[in-house]
Tab-separated table of C-alpha atoms in Angstrom:
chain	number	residue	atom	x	y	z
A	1	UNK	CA	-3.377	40.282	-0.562
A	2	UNK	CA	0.305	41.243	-0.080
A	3	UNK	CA	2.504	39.559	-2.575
A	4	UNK	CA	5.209	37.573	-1.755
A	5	UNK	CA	8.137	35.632	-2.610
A	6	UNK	CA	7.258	31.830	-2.444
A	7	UNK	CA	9.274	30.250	0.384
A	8	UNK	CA	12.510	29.540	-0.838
A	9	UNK	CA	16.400	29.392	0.380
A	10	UNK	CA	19.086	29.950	-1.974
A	11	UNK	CA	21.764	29.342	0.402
A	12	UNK	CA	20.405	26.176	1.399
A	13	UNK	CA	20.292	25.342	-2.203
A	14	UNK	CA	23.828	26.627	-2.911
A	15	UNK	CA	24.857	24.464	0.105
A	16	UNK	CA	23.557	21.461	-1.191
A	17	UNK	CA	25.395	21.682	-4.966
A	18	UNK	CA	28.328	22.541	-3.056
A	19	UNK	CA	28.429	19.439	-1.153
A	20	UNK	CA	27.782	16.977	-3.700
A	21	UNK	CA	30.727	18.731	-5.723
A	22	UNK	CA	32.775	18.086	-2.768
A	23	UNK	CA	31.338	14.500	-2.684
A	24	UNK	CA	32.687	10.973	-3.076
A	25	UNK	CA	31.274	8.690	-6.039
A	26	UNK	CA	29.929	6.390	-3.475
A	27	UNK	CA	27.755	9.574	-1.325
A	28	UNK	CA	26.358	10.674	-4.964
A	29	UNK	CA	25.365	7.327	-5.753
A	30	UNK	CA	23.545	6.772	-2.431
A	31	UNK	CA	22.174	10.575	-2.254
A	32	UNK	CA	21.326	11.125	-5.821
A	33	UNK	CA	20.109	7.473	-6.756
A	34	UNK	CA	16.542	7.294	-5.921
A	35	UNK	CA	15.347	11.394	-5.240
A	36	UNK	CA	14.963	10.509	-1.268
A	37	UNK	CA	17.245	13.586	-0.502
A	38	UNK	CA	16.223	15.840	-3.115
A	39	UNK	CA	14.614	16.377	-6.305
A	40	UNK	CA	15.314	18.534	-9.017
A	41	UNK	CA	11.488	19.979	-8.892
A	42	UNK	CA	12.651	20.808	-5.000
A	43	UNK	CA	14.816	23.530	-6.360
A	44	UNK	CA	13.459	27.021	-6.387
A	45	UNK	CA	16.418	28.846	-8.672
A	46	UNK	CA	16.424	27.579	-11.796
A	47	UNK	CA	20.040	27.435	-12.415
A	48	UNK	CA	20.424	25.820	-9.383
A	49	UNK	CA	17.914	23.074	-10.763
A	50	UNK	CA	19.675	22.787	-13.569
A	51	UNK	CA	23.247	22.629	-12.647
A	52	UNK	CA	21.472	19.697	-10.286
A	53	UNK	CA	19.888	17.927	-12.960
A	54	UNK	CA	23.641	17.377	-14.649
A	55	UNK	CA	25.047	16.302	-11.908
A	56	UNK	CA	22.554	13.696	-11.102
A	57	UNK	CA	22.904	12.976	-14.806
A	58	UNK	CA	26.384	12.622	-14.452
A	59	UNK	CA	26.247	10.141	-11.799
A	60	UNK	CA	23.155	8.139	-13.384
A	61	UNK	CA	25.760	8.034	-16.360
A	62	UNK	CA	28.523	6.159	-14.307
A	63	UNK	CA	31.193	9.543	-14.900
A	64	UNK	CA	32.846	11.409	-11.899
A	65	UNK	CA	31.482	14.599	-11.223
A	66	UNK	CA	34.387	16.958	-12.281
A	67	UNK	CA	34.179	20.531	-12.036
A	68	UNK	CA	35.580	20.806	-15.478
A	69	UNK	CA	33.548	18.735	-17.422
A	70	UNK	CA	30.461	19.844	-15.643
A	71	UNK	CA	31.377	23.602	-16.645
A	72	UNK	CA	32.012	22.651	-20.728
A	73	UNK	CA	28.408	20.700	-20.561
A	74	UNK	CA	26.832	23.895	-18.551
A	75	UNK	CA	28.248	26.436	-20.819
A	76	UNK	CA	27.481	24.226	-24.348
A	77	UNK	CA	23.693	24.154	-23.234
A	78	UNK	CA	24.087	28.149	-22.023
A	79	UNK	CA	21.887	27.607	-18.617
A	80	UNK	CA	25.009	29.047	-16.682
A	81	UNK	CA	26.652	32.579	-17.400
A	82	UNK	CA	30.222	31.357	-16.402
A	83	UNK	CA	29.843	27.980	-15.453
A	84	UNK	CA	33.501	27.629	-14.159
A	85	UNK	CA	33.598	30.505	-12.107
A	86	UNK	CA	29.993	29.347	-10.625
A	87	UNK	CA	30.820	26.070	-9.987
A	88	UNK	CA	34.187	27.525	-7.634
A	89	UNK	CA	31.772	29.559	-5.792
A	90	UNK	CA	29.644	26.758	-4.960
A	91	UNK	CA	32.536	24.439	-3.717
A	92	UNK	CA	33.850	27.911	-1.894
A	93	UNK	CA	30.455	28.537	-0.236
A	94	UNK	CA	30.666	24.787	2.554
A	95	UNK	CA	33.247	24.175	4.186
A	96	UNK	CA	33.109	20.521	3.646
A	97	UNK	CA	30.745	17.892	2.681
A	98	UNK	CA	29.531	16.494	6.090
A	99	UNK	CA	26.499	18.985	5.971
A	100	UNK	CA	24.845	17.707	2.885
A	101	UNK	CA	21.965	15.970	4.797
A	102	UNK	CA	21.497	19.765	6.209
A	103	UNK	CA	21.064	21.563	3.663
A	104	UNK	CA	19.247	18.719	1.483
A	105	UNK	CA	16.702	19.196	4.498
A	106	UNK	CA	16.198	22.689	4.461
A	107	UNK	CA	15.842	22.506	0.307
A	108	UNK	CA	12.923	19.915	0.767
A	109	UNK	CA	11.086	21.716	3.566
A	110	UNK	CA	11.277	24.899	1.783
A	111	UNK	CA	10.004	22.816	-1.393
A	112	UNK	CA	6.905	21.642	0.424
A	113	UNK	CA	6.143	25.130	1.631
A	114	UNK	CA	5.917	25.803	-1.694
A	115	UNK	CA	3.684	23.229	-3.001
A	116	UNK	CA	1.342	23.758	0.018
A	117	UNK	CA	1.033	27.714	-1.134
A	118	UNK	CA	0.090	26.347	-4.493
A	119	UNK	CA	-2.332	24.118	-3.127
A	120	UNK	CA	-3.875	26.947	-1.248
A	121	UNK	CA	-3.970	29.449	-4.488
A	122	UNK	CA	-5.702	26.311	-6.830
A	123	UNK	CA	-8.256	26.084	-3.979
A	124	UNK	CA	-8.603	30.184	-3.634
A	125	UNK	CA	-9.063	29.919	-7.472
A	126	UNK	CA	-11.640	27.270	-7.198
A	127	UNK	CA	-13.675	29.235	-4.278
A	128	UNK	CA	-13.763	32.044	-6.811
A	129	UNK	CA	-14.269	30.257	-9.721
A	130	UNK	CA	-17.793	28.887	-11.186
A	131	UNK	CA	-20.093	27.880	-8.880
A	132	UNK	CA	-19.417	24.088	-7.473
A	133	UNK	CA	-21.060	22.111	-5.048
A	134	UNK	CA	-19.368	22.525	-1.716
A	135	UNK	CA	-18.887	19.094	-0.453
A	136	UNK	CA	-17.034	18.079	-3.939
A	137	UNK	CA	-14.829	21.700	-3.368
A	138	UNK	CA	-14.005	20.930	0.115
A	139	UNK	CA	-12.493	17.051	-0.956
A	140	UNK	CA	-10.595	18.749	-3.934
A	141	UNK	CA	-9.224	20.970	-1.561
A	142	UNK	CA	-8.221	17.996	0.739
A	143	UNK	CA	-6.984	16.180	-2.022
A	144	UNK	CA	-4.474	18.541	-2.995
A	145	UNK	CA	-3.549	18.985	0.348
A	146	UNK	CA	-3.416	15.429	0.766
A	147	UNK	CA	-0.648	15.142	-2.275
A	148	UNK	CA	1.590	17.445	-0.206
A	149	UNK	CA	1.471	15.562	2.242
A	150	UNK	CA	2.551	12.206	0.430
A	151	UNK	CA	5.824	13.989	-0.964
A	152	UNK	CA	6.699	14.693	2.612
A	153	UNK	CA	6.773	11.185	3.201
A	154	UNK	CA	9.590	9.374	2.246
A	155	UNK	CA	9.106	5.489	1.165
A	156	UNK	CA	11.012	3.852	4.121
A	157	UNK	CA	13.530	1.117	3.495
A	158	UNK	CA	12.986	-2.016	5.332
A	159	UNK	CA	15.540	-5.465	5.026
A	160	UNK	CA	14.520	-8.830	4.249
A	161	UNK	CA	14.922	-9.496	7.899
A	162	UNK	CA	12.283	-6.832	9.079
A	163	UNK	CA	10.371	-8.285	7.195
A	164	UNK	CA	10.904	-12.260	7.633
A	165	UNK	CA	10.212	-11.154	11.022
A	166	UNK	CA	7.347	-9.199	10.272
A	167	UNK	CA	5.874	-12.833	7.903
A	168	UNK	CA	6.980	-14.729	11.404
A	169	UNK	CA	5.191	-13.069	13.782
A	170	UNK	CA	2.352	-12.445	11.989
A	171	UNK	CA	1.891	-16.739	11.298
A	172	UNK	CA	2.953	-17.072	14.821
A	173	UNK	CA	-0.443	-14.601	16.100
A	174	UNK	CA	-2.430	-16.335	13.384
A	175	UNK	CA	-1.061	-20.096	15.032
A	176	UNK	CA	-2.568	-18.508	19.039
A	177	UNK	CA	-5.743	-17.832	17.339
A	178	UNK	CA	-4.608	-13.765	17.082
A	179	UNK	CA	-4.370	-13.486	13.827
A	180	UNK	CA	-3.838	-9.824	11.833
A	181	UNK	CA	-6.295	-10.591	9.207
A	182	UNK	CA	-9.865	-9.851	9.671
A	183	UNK	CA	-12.389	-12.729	9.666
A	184	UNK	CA	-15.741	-12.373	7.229
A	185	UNK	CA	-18.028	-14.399	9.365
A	186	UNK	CA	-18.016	-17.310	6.566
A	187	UNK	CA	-15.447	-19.849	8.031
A	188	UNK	CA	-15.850	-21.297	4.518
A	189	UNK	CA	-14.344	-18.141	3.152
A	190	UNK	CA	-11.813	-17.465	5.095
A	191	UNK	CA	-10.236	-21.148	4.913
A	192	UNK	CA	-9.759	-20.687	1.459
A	193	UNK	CA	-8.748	-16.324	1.395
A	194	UNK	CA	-6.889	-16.669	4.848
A	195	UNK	CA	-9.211	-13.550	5.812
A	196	UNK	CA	-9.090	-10.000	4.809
A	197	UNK	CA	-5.856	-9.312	4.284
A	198	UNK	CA	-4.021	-5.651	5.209
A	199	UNK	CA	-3.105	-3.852	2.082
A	200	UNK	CA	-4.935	-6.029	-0.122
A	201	UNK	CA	-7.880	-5.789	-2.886
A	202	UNK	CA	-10.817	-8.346	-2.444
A	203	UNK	CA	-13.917	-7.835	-5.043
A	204	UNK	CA	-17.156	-9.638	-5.133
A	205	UNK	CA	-18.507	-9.130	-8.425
A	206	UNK	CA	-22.056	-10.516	-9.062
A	207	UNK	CA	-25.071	-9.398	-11.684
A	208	UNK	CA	-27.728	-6.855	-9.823
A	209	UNK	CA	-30.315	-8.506	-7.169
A	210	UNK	CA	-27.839	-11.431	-6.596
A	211	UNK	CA	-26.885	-9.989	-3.079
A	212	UNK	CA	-23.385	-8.660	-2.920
A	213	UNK	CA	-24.410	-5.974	-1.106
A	214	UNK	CA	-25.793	-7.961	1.392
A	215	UNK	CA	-22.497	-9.990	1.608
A	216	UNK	CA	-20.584	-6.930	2.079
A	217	UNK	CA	-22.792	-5.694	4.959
A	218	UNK	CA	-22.606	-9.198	6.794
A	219	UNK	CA	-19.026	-8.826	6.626
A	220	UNK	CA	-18.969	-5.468	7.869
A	221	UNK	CA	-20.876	-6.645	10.897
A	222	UNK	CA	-19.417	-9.335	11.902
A	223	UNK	CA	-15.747	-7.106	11.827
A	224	UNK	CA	-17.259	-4.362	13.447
A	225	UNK	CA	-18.689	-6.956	16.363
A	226	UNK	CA	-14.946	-7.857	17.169
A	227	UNK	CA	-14.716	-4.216	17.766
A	228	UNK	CA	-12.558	-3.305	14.763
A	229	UNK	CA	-14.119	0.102	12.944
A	230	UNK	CA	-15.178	-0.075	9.492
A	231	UNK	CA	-15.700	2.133	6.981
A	232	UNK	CA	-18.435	1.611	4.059
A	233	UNK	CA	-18.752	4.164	0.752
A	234	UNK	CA	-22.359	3.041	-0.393
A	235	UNK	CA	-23.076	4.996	-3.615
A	236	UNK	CA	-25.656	3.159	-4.481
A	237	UNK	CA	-27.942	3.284	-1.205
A	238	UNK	CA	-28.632	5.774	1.054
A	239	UNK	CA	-27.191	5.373	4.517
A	240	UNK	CA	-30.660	4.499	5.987
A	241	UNK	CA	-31.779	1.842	3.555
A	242	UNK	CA	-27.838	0.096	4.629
A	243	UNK	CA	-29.177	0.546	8.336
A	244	UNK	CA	-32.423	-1.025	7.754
A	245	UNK	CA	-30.938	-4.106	5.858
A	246	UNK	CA	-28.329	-4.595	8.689
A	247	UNK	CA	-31.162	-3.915	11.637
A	248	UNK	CA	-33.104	-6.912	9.346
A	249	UNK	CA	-30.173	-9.119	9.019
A	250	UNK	CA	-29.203	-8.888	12.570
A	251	UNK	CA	-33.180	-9.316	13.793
A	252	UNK	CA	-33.855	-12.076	11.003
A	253	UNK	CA	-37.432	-9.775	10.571
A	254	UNK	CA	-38.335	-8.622	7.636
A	255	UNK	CA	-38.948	-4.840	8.104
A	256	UNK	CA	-41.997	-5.094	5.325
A	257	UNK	CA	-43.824	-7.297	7.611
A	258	UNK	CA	-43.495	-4.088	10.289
A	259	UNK	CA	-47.016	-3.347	11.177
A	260	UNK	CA	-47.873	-7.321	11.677
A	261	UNK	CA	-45.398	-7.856	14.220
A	262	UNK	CA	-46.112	-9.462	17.436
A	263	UNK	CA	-44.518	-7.686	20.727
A	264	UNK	CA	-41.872	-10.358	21.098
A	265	UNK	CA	-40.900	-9.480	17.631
A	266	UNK	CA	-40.883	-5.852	18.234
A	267	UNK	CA	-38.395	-6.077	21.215
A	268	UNK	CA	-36.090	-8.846	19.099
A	269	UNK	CA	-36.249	-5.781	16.755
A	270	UNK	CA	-35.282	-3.537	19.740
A	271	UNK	CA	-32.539	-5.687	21.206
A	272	UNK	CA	-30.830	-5.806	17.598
A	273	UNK	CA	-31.265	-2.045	16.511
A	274	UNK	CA	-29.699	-1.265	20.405
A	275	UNK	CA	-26.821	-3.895	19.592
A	276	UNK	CA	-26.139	-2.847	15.811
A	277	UNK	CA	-25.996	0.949	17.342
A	278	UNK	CA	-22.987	0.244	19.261
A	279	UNK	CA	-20.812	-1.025	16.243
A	280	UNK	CA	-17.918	0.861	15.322
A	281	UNK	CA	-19.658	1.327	11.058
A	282	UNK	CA	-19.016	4.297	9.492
A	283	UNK	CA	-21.451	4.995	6.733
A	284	UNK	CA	-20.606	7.906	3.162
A	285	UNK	CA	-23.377	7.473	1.218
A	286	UNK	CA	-22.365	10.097	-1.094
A	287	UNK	CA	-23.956	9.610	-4.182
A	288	UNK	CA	-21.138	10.374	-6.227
A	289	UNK	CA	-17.696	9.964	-4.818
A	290	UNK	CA	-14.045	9.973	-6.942
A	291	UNK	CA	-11.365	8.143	-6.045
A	292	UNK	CA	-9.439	11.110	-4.719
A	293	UNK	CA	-12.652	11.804	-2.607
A	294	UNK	CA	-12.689	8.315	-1.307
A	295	UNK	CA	-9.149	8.759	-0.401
A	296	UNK	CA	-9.159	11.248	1.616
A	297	UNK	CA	-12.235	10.298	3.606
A	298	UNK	CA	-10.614	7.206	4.414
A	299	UNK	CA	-7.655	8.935	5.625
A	300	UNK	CA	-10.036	10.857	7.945
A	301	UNK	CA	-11.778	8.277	9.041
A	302	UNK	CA	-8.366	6.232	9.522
A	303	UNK	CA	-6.973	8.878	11.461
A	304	UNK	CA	-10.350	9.853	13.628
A	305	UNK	CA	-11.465	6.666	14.098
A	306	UNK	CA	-8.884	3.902	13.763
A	307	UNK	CA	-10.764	2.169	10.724
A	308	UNK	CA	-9.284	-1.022	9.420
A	309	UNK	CA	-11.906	-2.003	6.701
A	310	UNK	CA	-12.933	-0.485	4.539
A	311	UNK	CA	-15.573	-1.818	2.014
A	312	UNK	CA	-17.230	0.281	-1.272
A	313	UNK	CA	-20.046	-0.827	-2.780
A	314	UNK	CA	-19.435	-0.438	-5.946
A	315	UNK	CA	-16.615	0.055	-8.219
A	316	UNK	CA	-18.491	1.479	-11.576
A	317	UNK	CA	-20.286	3.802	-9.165
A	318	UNK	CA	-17.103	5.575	-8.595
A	319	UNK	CA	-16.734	9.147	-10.382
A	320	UNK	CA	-13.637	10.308	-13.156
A	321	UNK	CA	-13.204	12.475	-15.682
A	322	UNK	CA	-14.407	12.446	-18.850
A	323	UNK	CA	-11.924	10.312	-20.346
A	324	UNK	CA	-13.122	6.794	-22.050
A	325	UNK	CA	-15.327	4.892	-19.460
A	326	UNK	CA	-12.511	1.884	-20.012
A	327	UNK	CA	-9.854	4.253	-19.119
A	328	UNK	CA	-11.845	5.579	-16.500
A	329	UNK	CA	-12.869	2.313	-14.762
A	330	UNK	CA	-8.998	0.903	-14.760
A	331	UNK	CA	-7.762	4.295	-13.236
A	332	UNK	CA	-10.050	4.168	-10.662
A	333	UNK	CA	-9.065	0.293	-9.755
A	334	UNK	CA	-5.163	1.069	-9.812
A	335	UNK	CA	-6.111	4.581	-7.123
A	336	UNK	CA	-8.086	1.929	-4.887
A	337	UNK	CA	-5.095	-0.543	-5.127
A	338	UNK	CA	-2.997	2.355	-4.063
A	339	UNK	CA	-5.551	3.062	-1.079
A	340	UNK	CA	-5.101	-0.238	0.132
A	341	UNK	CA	-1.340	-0.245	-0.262
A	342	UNK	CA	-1.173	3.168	1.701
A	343	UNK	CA	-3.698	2.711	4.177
A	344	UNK	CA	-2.211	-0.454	4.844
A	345	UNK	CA	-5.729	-1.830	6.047
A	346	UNK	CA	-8.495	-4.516	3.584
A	347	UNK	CA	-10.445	-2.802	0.834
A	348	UNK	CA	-13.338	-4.688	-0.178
A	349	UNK	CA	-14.774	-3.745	-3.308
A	350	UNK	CA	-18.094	-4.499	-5.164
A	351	UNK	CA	-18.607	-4.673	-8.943
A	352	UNK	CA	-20.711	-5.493	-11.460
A	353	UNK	CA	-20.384	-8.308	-14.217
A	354	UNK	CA	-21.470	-7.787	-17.770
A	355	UNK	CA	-24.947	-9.055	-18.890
A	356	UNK	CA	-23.034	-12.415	-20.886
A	357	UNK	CA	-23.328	-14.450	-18.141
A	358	UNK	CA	-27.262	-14.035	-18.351
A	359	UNK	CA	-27.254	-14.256	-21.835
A	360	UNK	CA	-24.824	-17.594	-21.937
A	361	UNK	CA	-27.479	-19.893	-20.390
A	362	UNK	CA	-26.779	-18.335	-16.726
A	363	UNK	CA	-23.149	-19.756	-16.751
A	364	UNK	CA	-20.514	-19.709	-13.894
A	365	UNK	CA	-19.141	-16.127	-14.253
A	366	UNK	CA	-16.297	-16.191	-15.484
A	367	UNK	CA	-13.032	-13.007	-14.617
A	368	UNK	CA	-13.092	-11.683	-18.286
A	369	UNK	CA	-17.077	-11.058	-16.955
A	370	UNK	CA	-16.012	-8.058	-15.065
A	371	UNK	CA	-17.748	-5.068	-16.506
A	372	UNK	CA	-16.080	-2.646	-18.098
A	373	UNK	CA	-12.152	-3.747	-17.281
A	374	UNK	CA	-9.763	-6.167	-16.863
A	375	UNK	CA	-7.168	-3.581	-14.739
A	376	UNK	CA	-9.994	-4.709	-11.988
A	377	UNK	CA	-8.632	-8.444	-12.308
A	378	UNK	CA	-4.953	-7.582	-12.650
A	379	UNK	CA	-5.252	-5.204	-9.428
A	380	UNK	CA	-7.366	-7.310	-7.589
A	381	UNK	CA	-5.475	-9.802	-4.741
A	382	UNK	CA	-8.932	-12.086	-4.348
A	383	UNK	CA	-11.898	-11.956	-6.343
A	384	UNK	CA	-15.162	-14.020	-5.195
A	385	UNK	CA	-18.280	-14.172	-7.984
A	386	UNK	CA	-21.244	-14.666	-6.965
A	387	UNK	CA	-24.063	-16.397	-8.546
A	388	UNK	CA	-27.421	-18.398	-8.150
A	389	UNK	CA	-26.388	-22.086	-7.577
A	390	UNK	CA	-29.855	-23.268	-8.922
A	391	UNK	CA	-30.176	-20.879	-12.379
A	392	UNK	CA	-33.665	-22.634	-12.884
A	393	UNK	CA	-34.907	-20.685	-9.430
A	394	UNK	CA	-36.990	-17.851	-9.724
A	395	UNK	CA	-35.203	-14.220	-9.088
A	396	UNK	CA	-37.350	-13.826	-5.921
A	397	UNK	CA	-37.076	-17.285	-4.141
A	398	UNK	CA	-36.990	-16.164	-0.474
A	399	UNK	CA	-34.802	-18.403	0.881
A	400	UNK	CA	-31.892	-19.018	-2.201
A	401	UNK	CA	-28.392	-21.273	-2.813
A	402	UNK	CA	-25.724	-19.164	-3.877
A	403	UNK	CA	-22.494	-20.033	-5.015
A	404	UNK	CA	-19.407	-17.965	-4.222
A	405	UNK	CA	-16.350	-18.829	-6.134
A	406	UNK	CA	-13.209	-17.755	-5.512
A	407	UNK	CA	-11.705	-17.920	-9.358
A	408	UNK	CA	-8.927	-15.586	-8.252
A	409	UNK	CA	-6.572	-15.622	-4.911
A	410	UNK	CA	-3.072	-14.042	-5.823
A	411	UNK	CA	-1.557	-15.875	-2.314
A	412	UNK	CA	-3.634	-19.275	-2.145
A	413	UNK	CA	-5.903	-21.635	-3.641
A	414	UNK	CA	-9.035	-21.082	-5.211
A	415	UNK	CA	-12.444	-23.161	-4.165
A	416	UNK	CA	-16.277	-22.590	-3.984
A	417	UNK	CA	-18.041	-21.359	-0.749
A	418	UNK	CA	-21.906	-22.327	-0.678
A	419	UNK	CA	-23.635	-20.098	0.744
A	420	UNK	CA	-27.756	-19.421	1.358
A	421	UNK	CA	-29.278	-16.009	0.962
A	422	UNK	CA	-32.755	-15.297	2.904
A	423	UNK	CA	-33.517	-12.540	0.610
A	424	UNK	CA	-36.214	-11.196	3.341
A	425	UNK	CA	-33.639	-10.478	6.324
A	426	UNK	CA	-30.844	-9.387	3.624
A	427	UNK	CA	-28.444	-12.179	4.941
A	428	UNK	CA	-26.257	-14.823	4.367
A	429	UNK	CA	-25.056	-17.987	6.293
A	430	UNK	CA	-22.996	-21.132	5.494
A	431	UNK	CA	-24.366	-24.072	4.129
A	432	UNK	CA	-23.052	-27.037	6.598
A	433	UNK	CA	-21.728	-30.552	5.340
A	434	UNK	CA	-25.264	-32.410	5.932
A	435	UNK	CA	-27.100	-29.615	3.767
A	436	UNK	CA	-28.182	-27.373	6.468
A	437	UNK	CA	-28.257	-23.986	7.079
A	438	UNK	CA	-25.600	-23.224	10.118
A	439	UNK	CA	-26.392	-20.620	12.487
């Protein structure tokens, strides 16, 4: 390989110190007061970076930037061989300070170039390195790629009216029966959640065998039979265990009963399978998944497919380093929480609660039962637990009450949906007023 200079521009950096030398107090403030220009790290020369980093300290400090006192600081921490005489030939090399947004331009681009050339060495380094499974090389190499990619966009500034007008419309649509968020299927539910919400975190927490995933996959169905694309990370189940629960739920026949089945059963079976193929699901059932790798599938399947659910089943099945499992658990929950916010689409997240709540006389779960972390109830906008509404029924009653309660909702109320598993066809429906199952 040829080696090269990493991309770089020193006039463009030149031209940008110049200009903010030339600058008013009121164009340093806005240029220089949250890093949306330019950063220091954007800087290739190193005394450029650091005759940047006074200035900008200068101006975070409230004092004028004067060619003067910037020289005495430069030359008493001896980054600058004649600091004076530097700082003329900056203001010397623009001819005024209109071009700022220019150069700053041509600094950042340059600056990204960079960081995509390291991203390509780390992953050259990692090809040649020890010997890795390829599927978790290719999403480290998309992840790194993918954290270029978020410096080159800028957060973009909206006013309160944008978005009063945003909160308007959006009640307005949900008032003509349009509304943005997605509906579970559980009218119940969504009275009391409003729906899945874009950019939010919804977990249903619940002790093994008590049928979250279930929940989850009647969800997913019902959104992806609106025609909205969903994405589910099971890594738990493999993908074809997911399909046979869904192809059960949407027959109501229990797959074990297979080789009994009368012909009319066989083509409800048939008409089911040929109407579940059709949904827009996307199924990862990686077994092992970070959240980095999570990320960047979603981005994929975003940007392929138009997804705008996405649903992981479960939390604590989620991969991180080897730091405490505490640790581990709460960084994972803030990087899903960030997914959400970035994505700007539902997550719905499954998770586990501690064994107390079997221990405790089968109590109401309770948030502080969420294994392993609270960060999961801090990040969380709505979290539903579920659990057996009759604890005296036996762990394999066919056809069993279950309670959902909603003990957090960050925007609304809180309540209790009651709900009926039929643990044969892997679904749930709503329990109606009179005591009946609805349809």
């Amino acid at each position: 390989m040829i080696d090269r200079l990493p991309p770089h521009s020193l006039d463009a950096e030149k031209g940008v110190l110049g200009c903010l030398l030339l600058s008013e107090p009121a164009v340093l403030v806005e240029a220089l007061g949250d890093g949306r220009m330019v950063g220091a790290d954007d800087f290739y020369d190193p005394i450029h970076r650091a005759v940047f980093m006074e200035i900008r300290a200068q101006v975070e400090a409230g004092k004028p930037v004067d060619q003067i006192a910037l020289a005495h600081t430069l030359a008493a921490r001896q980054v600058v061989p004649g600091p004076l005489a530097f700082l003329s030939a900056l203001v010397d090399f623009v001819p005024s300070a209109a071009n700022l947004g220019y150069y700053a331009d041509i600094v950042r681009e340059t600056s990204l170039r960079r960081s995509a050339a390291r991203a390509c060495a780390e992953s050259l380094e990692c090809i040649h390195g020890p010997p890795s499974p390829v599927e978790t090389l290719l999403d480290e190499m998309e992840a790194r790629v993918l954290a270029v990619r978020d410096r080159r966009h800028l957060p973009v500034e909206t006013t309160l009216l944008d978005r009063v007008r945003n909160i308007v419309e959006r009640w307005e649509a949900g008032s003509r029966g349009r509304s943005a968020e997605l509906a579970t299927g559980f009218p119940d539910l969504d009275r009391i959640v409003g729906g899945l919400r874009d950019s939010e975190i919804i977990v249903l927490a619940a002790r093994p065998s008590t049928g979250k995933t279930a929940l989850a996959l009647d969800m997913v169905r019902h959104v992806a039979g609106q025609g909205i694309p969903v994405g589910l990370f099971s890594l738990e189940m493999d993908g074809d265990s997911l399909t046979e629960r869904m192809i059960a739920a949407e027959s109501r026949l229990n797959p074990r009963h297979a080789l009994a089945w009368t012909p009319p059963e066989i083509q409800r079976c048939s008409t089911a399978a040929g109407r579940l193929a059709r949904l827009p699901i996307h199924i990862d059932d990686s077994p092992s998944l970070s959240v980095n790798a999570i990320r960047a599938r979603a981005r994929r399947w975003q940007r392929r497919h138009g997804v705008r659910l996405i649903v992981i089943d479960y939390l604590q099945l989620v991969t991180s380093d080897g730091r405490d499992r505490r640790e581990a658990v709460d960084a994972i929950s803030r990087g899903l929480k960030s997914l959400a916010k970035e994505l700007r689409l539902p997550v719905v997240v499954l998770a586990q609660l501690n064994r107390d709540v079997e221990r405790e006389n089968n109590r109401r779960p309770r948030l502080s039962d969420l294994r392993e972390s609270g960060q999961i109830e801090q990040d969380a906008d709505v979290v539903g637990m579920l659990y057996k509404a009759d604890p005296d029924l036996a762990p394999d009653e066919p056809v069993m009450p279950i309670n959902l309660d909603i003990c957090k909702h960050r925007n609304g109320p809180l309540g209790t949906v009651r709900l009926v598993f039929f643990r044969e066809h892997t679904r749930f429906e709503s329990v109606a007023k009179g005591g009946q199952v609805s349809n």
